[in-house]
CSV table of C-alpha atoms in Angstrom, one decimal:
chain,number,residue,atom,x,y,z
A,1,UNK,CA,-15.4,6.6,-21.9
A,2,UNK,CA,-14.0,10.2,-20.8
A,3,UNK,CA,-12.1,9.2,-17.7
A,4,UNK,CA,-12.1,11.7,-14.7
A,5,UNK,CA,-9.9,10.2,-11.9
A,6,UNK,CA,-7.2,7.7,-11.9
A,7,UNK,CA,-7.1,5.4,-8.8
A,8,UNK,CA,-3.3,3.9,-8.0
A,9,UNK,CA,-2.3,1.4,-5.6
A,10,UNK,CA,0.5,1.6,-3.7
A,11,UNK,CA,3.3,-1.0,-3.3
A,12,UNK,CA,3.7,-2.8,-6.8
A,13,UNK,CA,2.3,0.0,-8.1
A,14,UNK,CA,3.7,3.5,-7.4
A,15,UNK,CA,6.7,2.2,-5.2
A,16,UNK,CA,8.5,-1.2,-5.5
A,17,UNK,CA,7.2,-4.2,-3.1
A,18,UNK,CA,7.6,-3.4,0.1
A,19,UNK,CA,9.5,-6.7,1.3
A,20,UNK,CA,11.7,-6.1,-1.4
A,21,UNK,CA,12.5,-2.9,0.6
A,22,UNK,CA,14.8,-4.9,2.7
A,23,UNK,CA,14.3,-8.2,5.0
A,24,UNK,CA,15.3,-6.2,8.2
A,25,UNK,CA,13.7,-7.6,10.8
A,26,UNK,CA,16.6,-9.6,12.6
A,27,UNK,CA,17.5,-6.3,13.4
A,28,UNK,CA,14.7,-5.4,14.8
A,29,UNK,CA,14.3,-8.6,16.6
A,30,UNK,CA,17.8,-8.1,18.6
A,31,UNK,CA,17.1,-4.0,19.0
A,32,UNK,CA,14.4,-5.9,21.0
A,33,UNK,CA,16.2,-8.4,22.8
A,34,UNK,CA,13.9,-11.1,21.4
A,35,UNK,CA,14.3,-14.1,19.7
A,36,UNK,CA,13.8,-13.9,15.4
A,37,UNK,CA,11.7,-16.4,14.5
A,38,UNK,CA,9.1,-16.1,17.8
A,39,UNK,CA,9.2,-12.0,16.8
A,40,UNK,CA,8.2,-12.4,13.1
A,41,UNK,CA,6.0,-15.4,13.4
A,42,UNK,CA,3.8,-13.3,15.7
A,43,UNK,CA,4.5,-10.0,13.6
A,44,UNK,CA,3.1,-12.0,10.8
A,45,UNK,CA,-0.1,-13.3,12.4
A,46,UNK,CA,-1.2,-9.5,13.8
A,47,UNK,CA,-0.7,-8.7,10.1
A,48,UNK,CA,-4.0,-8.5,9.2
A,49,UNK,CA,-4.6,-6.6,12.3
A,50,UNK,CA,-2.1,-4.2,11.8
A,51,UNK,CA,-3.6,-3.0,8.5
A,52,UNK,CA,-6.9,-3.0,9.4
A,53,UNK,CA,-5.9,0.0,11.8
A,54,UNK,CA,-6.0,-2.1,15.2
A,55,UNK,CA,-2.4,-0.4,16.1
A,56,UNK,CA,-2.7,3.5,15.4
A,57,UNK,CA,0.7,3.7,16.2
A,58,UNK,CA,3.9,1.9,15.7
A,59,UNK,CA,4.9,1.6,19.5
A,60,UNK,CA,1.8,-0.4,20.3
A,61,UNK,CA,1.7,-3.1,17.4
A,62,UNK,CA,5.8,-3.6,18.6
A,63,UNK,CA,5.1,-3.2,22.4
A,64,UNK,CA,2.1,-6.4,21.4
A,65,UNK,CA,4.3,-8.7,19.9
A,66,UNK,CA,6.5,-8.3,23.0
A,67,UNK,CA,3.8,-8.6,25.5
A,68,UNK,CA,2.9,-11.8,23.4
A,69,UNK,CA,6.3,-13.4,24.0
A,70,UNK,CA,6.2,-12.0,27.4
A,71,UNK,CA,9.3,-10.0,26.8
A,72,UNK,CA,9.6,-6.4,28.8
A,73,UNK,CA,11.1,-4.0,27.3
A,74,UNK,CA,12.1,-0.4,28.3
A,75,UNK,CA,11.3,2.8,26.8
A,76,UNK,CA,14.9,3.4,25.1
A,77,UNK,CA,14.4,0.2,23.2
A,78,UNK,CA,10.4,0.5,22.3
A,79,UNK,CA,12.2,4.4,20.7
A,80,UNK,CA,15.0,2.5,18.8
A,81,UNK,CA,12.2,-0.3,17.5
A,82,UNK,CA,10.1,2.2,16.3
A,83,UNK,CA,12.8,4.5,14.6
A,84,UNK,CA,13.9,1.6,12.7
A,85,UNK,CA,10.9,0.6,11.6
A,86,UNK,CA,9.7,4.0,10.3
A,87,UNK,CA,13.3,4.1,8.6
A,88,UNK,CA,12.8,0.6,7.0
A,89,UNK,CA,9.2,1.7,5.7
A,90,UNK,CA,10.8,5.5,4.5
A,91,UNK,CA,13.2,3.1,2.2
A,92,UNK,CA,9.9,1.5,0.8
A,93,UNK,CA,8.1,4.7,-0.3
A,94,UNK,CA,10.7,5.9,-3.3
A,95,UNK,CA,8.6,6.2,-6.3
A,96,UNK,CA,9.5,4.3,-9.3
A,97,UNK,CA,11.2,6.1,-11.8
A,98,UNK,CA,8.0,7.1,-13.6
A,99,UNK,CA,6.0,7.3,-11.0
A,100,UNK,CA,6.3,11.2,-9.8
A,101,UNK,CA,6.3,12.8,-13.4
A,102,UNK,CA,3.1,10.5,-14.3
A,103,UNK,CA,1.4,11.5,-11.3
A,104,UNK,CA,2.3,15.5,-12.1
A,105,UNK,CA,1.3,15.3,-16.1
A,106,UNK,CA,-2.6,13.3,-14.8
A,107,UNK,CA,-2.7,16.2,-12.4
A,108,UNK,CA,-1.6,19.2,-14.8
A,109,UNK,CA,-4.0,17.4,-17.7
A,110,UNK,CA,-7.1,18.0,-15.3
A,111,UNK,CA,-7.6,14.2,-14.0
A,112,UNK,CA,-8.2,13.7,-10.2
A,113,UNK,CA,-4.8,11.3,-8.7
A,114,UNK,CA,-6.6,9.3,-5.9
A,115,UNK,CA,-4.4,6.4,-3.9
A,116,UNK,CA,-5.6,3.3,-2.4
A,117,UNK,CA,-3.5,1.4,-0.2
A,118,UNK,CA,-3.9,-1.8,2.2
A,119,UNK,CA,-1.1,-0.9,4.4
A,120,UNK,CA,0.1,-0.4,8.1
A,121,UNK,CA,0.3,3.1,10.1
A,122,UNK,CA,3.8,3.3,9.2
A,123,UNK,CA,2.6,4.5,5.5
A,124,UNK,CA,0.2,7.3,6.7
A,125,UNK,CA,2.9,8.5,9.6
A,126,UNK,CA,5.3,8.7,7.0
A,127,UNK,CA,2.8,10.3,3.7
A,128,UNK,CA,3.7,13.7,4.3
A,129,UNK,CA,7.6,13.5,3.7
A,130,UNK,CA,7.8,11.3,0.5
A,131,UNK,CA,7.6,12.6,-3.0
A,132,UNK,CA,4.1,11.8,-3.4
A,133,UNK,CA,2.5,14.1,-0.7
A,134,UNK,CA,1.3,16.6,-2.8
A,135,UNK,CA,0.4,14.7,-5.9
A,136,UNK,CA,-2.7,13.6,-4.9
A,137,UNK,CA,-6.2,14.6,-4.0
A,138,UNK,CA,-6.8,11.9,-1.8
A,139,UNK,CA,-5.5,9.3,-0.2
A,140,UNK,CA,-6.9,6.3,1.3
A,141,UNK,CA,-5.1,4.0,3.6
A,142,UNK,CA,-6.6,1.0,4.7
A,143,UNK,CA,-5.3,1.4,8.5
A,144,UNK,CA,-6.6,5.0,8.8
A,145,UNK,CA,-10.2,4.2,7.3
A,146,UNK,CA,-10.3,0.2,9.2
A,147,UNK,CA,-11.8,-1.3,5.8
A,148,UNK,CA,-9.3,-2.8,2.9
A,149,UNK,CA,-9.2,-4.2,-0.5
A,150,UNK,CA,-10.9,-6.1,-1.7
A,151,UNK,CA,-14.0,-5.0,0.4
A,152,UNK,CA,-16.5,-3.2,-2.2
A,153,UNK,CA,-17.3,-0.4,0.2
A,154,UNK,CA,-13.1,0.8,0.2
A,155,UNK,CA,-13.7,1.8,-3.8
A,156,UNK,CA,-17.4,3.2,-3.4
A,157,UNK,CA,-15.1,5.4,-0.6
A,158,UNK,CA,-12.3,6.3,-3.0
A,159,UNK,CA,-14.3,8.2,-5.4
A,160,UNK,CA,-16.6,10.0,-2.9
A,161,UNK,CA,-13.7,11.4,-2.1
A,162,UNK,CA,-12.3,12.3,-5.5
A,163,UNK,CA,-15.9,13.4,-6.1
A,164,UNK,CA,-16.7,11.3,-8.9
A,165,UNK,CA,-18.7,8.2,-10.2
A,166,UNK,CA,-17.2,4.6,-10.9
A,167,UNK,CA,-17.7,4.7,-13.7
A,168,UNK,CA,-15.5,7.9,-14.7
A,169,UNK,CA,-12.7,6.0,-13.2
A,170,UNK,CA,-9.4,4.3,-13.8
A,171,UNK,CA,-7.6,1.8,-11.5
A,172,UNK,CA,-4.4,0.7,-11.9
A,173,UNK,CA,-2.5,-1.9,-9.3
A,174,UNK,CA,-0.2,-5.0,-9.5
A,175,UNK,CA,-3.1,-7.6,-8.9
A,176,UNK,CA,-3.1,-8.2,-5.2
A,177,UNK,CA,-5.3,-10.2,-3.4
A,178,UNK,CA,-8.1,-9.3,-6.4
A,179,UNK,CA,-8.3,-6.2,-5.9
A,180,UNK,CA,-9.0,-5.3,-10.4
A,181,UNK,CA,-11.7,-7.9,-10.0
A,182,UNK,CA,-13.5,-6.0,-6.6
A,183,UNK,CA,-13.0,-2.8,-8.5
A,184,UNK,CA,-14.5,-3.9,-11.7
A,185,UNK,CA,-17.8,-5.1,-9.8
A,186,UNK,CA,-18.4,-1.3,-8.3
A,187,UNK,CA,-17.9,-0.2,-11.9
A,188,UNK,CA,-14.3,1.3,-11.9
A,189,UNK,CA,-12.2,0.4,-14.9
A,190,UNK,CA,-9.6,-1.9,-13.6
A,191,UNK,CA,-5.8,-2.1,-15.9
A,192,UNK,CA,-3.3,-4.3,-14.3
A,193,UNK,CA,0.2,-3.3,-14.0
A,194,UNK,CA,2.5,-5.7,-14.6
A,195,UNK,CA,6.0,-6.2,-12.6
A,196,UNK,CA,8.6,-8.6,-11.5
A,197,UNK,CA,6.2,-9.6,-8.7
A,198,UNK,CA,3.5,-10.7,-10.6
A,199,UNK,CA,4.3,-14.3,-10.3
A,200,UNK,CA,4.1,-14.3,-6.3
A,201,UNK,CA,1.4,-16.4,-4.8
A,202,UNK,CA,-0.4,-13.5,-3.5
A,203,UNK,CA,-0.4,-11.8,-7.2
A,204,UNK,CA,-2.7,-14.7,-8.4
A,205,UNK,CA,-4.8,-12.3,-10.0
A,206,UNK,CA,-2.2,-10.7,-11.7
A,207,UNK,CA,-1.3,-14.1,-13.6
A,208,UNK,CA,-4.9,-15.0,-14.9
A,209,UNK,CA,-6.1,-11.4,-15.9
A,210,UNK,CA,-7.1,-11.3,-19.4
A,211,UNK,CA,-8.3,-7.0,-19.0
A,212,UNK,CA,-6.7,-3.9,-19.6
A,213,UNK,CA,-3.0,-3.8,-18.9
A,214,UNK,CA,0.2,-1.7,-18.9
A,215,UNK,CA,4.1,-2.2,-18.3
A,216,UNK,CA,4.7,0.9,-17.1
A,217,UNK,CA,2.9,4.0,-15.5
A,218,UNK,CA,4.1,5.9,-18.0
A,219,UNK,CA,1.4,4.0,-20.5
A,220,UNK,CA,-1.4,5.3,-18.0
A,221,UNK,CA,-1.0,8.2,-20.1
A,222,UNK,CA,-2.2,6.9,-23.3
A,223,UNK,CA,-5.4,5.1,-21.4
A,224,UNK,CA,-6.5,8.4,-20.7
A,225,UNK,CA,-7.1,9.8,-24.3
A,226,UNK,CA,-8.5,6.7,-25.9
């Protein structure tokens, strides 16, 4: 098949796991002034919310959890909060060591780069400072567009925009949540990476796939001309 796009995922993929990015969140608990484990089991539950796009900025998904624990807080901490979190996130978008000069040689070969990320505001917000900005021609983020993986219609999306068919496509991720298996059925060709994370719980995928696989982004390459 002569490949015209290459679809990536984000975290696990591109970029390291982003709770590996540093378990900060006592800290942002006491910048707060509110109790750890109240704070992150209800930071946990609006998770699904959060990357579905319900909070279009940072300041309301924090200024929620606090109205849920019936905590006020003033404006100087709610600017602290939100500071911290974007700073946490920033330390959670630095590409892997191959990622950047994969990304460049797909894009200097002719191939369309398209992203596909389940993810919370902070990653849009912070897109246009990391490494990555200008590497791709077009980026989806589950938050912006209110639809994720593994919903069908999030891939059909992804290569309208890269102008493209399904079947002219690549797409490489870690093996979250089934996300190769949803891309196969649309007719994308999924290839799992594989990483340190691939054991986790929410990687079962990534443990029973039997497809296409690499180790490394670099090995992309090498899909594309066989």
């Amino acid at each position: 098949m002569n490949y015209r796009a290459i679809i990536f995922d984000l975290f696990g993929t591109l970029v390291g796991d982003f709770m590996a990015a540093g378990r900060s969140y006592d800290e942002l608990a006491a910048i707060l002034g509110v109790p750890y484990e109240p704070f992150m089991k209800r930071w946990r539950e609006i998770t699904p919310r959060r990357t579905l796009g319900e909070f279009q900025t940072v300041e309301a998904s924090i200024e929620h959890v606090c109205g849920a624990l019936g905590v006020a807080v003033n404006a100087e901490q709610i600017a602290k909060a939100v500071e911290f979190r974007l700073e946490y996130t920033r330390r959670a978008l630095v590409p892997k060591p191959d990622a950047v000069t994969t990304l460049a040689q797909l894009k200097q070969t002719g191939f369309k780069v398209g992203l596909l990320s389940n993810c919370s505001i902070e990653i849009p917000i912070l897109w246009p400072e990391t490494e990555f900005a200008n590497l791709f021609d077009s980026t989806i983020f589950s938050s912006r567009e209110r639809i994720k993986k593994p919903a069908r219609e999030i891939y059909h999306l992804a290569c309208e925009r890269l102008g493209v068919a399904p079947e002219e496509c690549l797409y490489v991720a870690d093996g979250e949540n089934y996300e190769l298996a949803a891309a196969a059925e649309v007719g994308i060709q999924p290839v799992l990476i594989k990483t340190s994370e691939s054991q986790s719980d929410v990687r079962r995928e990534a443990q029973q796939w039997r497809g296409a696989t690499v180790s490394s982004l670099h090995e992309v390459l090498a899909l594309t001309t066989s």
